[in-house]
mmCIF file of C-alpha atoms in Angstrom:
data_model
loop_
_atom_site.group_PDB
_atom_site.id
_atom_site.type_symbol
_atom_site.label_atom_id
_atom_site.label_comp_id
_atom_site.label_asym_id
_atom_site.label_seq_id
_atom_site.Cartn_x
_atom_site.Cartn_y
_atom_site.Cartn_z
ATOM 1 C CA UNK G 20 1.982 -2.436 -3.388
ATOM 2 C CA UNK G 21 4.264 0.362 -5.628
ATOM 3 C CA UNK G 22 8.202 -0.111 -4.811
ATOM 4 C CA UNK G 23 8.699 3.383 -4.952
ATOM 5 C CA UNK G 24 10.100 3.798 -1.587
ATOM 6 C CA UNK G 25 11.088 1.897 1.752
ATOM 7 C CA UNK G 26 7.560 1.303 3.478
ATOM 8 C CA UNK G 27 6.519 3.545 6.639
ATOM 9 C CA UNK G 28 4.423 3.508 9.742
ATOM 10 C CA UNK G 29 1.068 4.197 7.401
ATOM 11 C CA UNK G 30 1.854 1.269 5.262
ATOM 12 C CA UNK G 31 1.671 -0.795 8.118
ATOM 13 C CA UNK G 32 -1.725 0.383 9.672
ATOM 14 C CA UNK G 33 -3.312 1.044 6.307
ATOM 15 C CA UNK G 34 -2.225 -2.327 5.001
ATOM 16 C CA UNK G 35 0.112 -4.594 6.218
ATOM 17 C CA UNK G 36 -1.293 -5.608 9.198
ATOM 18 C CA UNK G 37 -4.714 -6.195 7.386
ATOM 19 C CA UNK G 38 -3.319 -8.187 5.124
ATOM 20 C CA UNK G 39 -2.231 -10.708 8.044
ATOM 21 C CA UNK G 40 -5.301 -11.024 9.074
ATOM 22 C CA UNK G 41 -7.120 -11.505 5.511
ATOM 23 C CA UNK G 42 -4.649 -14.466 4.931
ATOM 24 C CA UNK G 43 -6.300 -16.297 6.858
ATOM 25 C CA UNK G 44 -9.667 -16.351 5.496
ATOM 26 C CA UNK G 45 -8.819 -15.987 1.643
ATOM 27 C CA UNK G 46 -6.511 -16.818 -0.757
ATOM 28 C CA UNK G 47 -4.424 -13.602 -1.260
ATOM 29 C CA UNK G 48 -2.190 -12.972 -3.626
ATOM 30 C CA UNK G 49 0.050 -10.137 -2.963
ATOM 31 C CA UNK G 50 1.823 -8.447 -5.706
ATOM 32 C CA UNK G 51 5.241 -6.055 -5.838
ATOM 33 C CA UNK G 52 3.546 -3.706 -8.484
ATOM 34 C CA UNK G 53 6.671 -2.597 -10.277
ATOM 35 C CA UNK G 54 5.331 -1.633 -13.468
ATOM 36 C CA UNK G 55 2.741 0.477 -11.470
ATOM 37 C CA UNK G 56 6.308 2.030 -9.808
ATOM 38 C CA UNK G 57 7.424 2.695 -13.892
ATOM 39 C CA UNK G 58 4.616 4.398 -14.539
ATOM 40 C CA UNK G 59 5.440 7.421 -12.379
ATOM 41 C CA UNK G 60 8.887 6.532 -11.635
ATOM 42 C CA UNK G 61 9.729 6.040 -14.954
ATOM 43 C CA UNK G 62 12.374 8.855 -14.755
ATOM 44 C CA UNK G 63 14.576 7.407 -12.268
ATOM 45 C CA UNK G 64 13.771 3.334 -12.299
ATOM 46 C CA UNK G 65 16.791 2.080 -11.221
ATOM 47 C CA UNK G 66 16.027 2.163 -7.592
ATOM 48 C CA UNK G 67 13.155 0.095 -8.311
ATOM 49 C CA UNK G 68 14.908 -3.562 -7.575
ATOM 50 C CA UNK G 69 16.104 -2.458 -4.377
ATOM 51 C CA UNK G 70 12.697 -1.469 -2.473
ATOM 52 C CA UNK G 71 11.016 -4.621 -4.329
ATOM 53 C CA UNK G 72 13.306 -6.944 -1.931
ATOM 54 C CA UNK G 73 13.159 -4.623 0.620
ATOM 55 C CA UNK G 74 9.351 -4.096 0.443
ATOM 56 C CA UNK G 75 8.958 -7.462 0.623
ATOM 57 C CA UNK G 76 11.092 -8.384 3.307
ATOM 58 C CA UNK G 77 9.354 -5.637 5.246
ATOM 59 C CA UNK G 78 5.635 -7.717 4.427
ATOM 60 C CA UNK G 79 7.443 -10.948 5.738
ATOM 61 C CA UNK G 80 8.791 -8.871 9.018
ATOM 62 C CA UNK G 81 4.800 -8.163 9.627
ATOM 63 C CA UNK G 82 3.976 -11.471 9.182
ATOM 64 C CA UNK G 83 2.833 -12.494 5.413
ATOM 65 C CA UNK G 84 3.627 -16.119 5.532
ATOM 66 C CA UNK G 85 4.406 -17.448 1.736
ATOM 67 C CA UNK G 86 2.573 -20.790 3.153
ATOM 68 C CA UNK G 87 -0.479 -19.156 3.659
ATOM 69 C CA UNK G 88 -0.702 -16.520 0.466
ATOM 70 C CA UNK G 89 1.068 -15.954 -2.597
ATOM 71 C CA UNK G 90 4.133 -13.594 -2.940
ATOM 72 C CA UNK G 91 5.361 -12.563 -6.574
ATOM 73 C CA UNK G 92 6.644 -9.409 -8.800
ATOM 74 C CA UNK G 93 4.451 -8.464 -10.984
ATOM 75 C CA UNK G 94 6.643 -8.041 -14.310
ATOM 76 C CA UNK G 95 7.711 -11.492 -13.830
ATOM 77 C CA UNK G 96 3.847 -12.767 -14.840
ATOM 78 C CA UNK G 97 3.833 -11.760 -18.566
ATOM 79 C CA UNK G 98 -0.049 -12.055 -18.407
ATOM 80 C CA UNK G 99 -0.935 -9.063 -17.015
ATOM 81 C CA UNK G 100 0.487 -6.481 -20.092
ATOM 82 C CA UNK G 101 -1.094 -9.388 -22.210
ATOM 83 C CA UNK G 102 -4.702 -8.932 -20.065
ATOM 84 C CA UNK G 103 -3.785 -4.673 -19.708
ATOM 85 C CA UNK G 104 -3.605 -5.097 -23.542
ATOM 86 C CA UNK G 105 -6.971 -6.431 -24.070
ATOM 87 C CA UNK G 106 -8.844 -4.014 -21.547
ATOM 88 C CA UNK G 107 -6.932 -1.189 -23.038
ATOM 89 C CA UNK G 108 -8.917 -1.712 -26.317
ATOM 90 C CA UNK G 109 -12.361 -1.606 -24.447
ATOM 91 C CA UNK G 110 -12.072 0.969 -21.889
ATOM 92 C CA UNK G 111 -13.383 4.333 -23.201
ATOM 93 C CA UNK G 112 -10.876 7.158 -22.500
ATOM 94 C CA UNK G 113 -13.493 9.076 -20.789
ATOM 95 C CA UNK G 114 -13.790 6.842 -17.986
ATOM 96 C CA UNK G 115 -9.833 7.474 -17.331
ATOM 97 C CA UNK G 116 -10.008 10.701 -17.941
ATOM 98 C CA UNK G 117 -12.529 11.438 -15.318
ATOM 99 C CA UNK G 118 -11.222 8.910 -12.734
ATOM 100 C CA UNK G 119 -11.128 11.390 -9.218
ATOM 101 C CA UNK G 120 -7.863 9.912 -8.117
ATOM 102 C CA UNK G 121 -6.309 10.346 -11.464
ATOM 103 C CA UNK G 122 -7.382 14.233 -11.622
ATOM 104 C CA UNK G 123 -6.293 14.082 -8.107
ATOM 105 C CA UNK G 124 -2.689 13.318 -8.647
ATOM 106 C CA UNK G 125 -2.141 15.718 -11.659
ATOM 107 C CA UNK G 126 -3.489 18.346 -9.795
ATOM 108 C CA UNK G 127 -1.218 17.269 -6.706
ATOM 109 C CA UNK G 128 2.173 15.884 -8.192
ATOM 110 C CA UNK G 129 4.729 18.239 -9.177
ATOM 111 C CA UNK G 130 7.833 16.577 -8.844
ATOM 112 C CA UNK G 131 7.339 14.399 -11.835
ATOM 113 C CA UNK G 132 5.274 14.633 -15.245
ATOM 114 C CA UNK G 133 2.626 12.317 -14.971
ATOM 115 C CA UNK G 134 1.057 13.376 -18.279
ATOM 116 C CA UNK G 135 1.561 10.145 -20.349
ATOM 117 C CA UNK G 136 -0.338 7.535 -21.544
ATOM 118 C CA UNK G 137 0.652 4.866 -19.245
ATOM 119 C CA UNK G 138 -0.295 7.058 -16.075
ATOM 120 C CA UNK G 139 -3.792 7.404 -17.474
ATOM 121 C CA UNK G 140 -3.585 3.752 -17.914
ATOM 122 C CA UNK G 141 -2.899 3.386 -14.673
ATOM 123 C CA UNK G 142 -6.639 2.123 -13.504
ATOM 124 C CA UNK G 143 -6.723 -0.324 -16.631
ATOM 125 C CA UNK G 144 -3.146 -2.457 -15.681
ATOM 126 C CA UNK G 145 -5.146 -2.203 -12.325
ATOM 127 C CA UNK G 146 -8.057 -3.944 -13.830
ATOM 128 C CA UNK G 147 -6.310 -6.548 -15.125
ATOM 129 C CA UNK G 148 -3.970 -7.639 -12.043
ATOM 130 C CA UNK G 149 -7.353 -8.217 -10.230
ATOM 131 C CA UNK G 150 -9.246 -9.889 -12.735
ATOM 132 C CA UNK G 151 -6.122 -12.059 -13.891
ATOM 133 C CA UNK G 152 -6.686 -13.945 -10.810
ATOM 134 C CA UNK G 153 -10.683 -13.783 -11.098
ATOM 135 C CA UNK G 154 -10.371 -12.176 -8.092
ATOM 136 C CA UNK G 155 -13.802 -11.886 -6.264
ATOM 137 C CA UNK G 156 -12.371 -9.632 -3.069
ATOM 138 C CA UNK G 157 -10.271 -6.871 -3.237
ATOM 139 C CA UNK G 158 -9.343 -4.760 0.163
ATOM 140 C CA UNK G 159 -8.876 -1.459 -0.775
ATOM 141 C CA UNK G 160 -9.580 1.988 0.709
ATOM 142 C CA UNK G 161 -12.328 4.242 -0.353
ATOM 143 C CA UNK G 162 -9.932 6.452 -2.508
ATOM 144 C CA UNK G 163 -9.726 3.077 -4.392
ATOM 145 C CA UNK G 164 -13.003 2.619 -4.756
ATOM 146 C CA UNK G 165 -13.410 4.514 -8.453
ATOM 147 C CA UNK G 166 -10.454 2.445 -9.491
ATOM 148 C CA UNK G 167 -12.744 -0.938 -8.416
ATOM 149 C CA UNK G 168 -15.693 0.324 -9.838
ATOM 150 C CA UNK G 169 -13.111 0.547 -13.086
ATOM 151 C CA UNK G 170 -12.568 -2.856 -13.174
ATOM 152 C CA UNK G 171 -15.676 -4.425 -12.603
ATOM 153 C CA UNK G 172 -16.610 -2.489 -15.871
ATOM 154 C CA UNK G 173 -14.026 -3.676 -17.966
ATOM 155 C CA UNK G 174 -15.382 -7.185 -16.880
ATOM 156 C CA UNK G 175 -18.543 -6.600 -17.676
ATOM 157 C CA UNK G 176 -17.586 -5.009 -20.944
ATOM 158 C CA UNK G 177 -15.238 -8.217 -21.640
ATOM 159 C CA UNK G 178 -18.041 -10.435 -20.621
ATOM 160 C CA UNK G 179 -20.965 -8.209 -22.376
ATOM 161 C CA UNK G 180 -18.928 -8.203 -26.087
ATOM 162 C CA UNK G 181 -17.544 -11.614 -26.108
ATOM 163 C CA UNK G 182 -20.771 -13.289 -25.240
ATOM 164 C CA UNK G 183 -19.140 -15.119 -22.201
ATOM 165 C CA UNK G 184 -18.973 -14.939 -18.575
ATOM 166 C CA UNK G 185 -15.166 -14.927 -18.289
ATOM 167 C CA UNK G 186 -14.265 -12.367 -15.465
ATOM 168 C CA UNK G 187 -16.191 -11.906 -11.541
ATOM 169 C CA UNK G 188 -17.515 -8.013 -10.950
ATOM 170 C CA UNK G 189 -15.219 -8.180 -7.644
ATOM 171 C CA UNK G 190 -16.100 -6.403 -4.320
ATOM 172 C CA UNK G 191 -14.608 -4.363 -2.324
ATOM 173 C CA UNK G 192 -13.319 -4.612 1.063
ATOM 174 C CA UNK G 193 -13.283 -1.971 3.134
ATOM 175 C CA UNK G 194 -11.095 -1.504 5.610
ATOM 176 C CA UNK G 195 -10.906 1.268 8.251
ATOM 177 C CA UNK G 196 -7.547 2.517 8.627
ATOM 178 C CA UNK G 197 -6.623 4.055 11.743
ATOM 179 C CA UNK G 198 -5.619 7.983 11.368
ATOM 180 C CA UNK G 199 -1.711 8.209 10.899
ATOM 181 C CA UNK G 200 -0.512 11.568 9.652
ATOM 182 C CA UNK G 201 3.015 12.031 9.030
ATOM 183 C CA UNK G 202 5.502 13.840 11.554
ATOM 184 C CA UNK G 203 4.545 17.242 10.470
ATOM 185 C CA UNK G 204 0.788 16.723 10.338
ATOM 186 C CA UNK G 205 0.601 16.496 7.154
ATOM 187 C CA UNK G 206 -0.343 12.872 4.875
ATOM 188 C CA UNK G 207 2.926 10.190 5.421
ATOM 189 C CA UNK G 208 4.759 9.922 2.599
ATOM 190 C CA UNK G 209 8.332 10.075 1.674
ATOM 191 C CA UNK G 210 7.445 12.659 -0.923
ATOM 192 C CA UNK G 211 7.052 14.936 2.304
ATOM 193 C CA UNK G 212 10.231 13.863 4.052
ATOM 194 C CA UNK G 213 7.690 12.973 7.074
ATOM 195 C CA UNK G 214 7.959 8.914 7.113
ATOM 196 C CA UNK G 215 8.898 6.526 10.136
ATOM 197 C CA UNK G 216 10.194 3.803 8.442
ATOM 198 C CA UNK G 217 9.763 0.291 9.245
ATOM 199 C CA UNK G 218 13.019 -0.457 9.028
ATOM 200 C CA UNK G 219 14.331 2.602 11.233
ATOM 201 C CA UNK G 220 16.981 2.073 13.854
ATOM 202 C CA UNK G 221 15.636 2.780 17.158
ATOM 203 C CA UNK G 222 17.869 6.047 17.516
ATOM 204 C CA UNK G 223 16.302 7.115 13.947
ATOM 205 C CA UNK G 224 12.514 6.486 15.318
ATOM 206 C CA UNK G 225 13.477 8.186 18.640
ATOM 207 C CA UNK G 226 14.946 11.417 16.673
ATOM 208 C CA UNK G 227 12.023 11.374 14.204
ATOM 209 C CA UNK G 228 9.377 11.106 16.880
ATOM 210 C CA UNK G 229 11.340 14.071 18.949
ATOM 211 C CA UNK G 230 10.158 16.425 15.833
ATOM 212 C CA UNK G 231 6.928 15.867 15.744
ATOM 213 C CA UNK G 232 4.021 18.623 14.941
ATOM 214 C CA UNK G 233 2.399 18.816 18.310
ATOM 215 C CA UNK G 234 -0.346 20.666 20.335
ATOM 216 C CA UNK G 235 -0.313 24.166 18.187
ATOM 217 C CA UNK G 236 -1.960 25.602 21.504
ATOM 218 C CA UNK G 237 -0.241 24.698 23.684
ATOM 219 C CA UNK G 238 2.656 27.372 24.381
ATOM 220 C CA UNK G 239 3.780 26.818 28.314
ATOM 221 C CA UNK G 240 4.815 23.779 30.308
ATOM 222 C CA UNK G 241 1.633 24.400 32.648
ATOM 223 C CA UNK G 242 -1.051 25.157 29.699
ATOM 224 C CA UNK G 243 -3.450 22.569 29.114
ATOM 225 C CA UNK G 244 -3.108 20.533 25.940
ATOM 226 C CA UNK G 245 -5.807 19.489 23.361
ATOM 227 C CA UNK G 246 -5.160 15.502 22.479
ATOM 228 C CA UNK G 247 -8.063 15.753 20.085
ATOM 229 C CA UNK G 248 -6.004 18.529 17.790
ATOM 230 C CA UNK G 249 -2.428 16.882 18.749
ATOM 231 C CA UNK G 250 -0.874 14.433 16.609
ATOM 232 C CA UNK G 251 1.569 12.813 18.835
ATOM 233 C CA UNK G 252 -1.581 11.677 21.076
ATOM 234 C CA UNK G 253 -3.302 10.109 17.622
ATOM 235 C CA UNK G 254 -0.037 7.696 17.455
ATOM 236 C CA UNK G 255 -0.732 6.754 21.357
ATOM 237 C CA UNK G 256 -4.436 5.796 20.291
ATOM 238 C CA UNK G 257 -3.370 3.949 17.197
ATOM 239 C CA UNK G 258 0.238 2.504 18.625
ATOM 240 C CA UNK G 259 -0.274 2.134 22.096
ATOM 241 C CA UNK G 260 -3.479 2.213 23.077
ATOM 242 C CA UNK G 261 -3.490 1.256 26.599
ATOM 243 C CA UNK G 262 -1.881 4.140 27.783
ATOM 244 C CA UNK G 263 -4.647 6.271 25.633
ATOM 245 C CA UNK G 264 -6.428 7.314 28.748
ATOM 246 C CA UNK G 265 -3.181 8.481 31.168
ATOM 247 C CA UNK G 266 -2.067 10.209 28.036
ATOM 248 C CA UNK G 267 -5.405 12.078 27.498
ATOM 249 C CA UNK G 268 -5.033 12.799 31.402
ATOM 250 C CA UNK G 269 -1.415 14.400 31.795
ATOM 251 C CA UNK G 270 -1.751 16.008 28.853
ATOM 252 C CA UNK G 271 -5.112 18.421 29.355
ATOM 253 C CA UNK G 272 -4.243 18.846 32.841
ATOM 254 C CA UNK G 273 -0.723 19.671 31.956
ATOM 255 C CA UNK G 274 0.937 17.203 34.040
ATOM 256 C CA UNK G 275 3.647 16.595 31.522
ATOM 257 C CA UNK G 276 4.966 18.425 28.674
ATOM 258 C CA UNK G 277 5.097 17.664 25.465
ATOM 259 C CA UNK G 278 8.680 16.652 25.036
ATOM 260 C CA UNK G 279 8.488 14.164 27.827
ATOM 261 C CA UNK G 280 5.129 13.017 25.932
ATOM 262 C CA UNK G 281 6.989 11.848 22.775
ATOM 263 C CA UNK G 282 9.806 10.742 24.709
ATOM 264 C CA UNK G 283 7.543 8.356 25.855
ATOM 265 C CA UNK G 284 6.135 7.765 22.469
ATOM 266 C CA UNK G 285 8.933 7.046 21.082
ATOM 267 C CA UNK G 286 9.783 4.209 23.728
ATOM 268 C CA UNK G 287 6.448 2.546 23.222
ATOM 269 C CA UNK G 288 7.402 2.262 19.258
ATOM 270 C CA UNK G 289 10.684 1.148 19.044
ATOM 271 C CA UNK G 290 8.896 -1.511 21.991
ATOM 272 C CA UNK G 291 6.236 -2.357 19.824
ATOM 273 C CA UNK G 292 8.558 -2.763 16.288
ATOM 274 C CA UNK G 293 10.982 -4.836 18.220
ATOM 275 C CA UNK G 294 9.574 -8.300 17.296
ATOM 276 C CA UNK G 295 9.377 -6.792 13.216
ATOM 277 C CA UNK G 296 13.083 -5.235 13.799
ATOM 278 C CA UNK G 297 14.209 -9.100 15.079
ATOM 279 C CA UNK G 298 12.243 -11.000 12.185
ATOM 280 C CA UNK G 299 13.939 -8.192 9.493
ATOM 281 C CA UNK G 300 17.573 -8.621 10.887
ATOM 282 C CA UNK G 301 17.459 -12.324 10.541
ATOM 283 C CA UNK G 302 15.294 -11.977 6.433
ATOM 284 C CA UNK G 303 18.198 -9.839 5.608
ATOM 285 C CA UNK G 304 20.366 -12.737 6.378
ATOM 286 C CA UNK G 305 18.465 -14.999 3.903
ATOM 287 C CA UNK G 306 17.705 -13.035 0.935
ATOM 288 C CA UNK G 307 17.967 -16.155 -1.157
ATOM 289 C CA UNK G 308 15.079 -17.371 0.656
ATOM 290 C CA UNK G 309 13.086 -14.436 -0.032
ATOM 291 C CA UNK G 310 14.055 -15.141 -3.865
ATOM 292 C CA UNK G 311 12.951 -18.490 -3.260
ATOM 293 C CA UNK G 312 9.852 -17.342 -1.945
ATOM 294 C CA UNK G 313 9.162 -14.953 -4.482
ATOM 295 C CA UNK G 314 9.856 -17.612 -7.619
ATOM 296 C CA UNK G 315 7.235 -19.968 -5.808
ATOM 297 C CA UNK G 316 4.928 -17.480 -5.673
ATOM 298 C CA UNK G 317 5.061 -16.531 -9.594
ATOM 299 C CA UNK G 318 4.823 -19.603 -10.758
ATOM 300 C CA UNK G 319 1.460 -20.532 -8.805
ATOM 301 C CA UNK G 320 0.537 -16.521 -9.854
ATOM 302 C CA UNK G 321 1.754 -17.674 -13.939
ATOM 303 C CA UNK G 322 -0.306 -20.931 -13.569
ATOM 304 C CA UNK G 323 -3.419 -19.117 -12.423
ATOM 305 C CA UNK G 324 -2.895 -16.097 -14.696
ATOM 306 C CA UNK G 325 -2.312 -18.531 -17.793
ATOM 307 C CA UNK G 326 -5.660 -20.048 -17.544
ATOM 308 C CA UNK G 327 -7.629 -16.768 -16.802
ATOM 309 C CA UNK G 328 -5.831 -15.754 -20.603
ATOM 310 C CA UNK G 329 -6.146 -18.634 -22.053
ATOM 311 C CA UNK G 330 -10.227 -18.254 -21.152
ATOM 312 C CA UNK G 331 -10.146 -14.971 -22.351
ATOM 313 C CA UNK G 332 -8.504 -15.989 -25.905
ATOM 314 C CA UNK G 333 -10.902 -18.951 -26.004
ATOM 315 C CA UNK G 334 -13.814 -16.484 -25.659
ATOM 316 C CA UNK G 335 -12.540 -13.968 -28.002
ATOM 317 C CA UNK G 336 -11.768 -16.728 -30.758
ATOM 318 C CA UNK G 337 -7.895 -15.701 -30.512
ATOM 319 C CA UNK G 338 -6.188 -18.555 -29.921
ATOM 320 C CA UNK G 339 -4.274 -20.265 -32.158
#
């Protein structure tokens, strides 16, 4: 995960709470992806630090456990620029070059200039922090999926011109992510100014959740409302479940309007991000634990990353 910003509501749905549960089948290893951050916030790094720590005290808050995965910061494992390196030399520019996502983001981005080398890269560093750790799973979403496909041919390429099975073709995981749009409809993300942050006060949430895009039909107290269309109503089915069916009922026979509704949203969030808000206070207590954590975690990620290069050399008659 990119350190480019405090993590929201759709980080936590789209990823966090998956990751809890894939801890305990696999061996994860979960990586602060700074020098992904660089390569579009290259401008402006020097807010990077801050998030890391704070991203990763937020993953600890939803319940990573360091005993059960790894934790570490990417630019702290010199092996993946080493591995990025390598790749870097056998990945044709086309493939980059036509990468969806990547055509996706010029197109999209306008706040920064994303037209450099290392942004086109982007896929290839990718590549490498998954097959660093022979990875043979990788959860990602199906935006991700060209970036997968990516890697598994730079392993085959590696593996094809060096005469030597040294990197896994990796699946993917797929994961359904339940529909969170930001506050004003539109995709979260602090880019938009439309983020409920994990670490919000409850005030903040209940303010945030006060301005949200609502029922566009639905003008008068006594018209009926349309849950399907209405955004507050998708955060009852994704938060708060339970209450999915009264909702559906007040609301399309206009038994309560729609500033009572996210009143009443808002309550059920701050409820349900009480135990995170409890575990977060007492992490930002300890922040030379999460250090601690986070230097345990790199050197099992170095140990494991050393060997995957040190394969790698062996079968490309490098080392010396």
């Amino acid at each position: 995960m990119r350190p480019t910003g405090k993590l929201h509501l759709g980080h936590l749905v789209g990823a966090l709470d998956n990751w809890v549960k894939l801890q305990e089948e696999y061996d994860c290893f979960f990586m602060v992806a700074d020098w992904h951050a660089l390569m579009s916030e290259y401008e402006k790094p020097q807010a990077l630090s801050e998030f890391m720590l704070d991203n990763v005290i937020d993953w600890l808050s939803a319940g990573i456990d360091p005993e059960k995965a790894t934790l570490f910061v990417q630019s702290e494992v010199h092996e993946h620029l080493d591995l990025y390196m390598i790749f870097s030399c056998i990945v044709p520019l086309g493939l980059l070059e036509r990468c969806p996502t990547y055509k996706e983001q010029l197109r999209e981005i306008k706040t920064r200039d994303l037209h450099t080398y290392g942004f086109l890269g982007y896929p290839v560093l990718q590549a490498a922090d998954i097959l660093l750790y022979k990875a043979d799973k990788v959860p990602v979403g199906e935006d991700q999926l060209p970036h997968l496909e990516l890697t598994r041919e730079a392993a085959r390429r590696f593996n094809n011109l060096y005469k030597k099975d040294v990197f896994p073709s990796p699946e993917a995981i797929l994961t359904k992510t339940p529909r969170l749009l930001g506050l004003d409809g539109r995709k979260m993300s602090k880019s938009y100014d439309n983020t409920i942050n994990l670490s919000d006060s409850d005030e903040m949430i209940k303010k945030k959740v006060s301005t949200m895009f609502t029922d566009p039909q639905r003008i008068k107290l006594n018209d009926p409302g349309h849950p399907d269309i209405c955004n507050v109503f998708s955060y009852y089915s994704v938060f708060m479940p339970q209450s999915k069916d009264e909702v559906f009922d007040w609301c399309t026979n206009a038994k309560l309007g729609c500033t009572e509704c996210k009143k009443k949203l808002s309550l059920g969030l701050v409820n349900k991000l009480e135990p995170f808000h409890q575990k977060r206070e007492a992490l930002l207590k300890e922040k030379s634990k999460i250090k601690d954590i986070l230097e345990e975690g790199r050197k099992k990620a170095a140990s494991v990353a050393a060997g995957s290069m040190k394969d790698a050399r062996d079968a490309m008659q490098i080392n010396v």
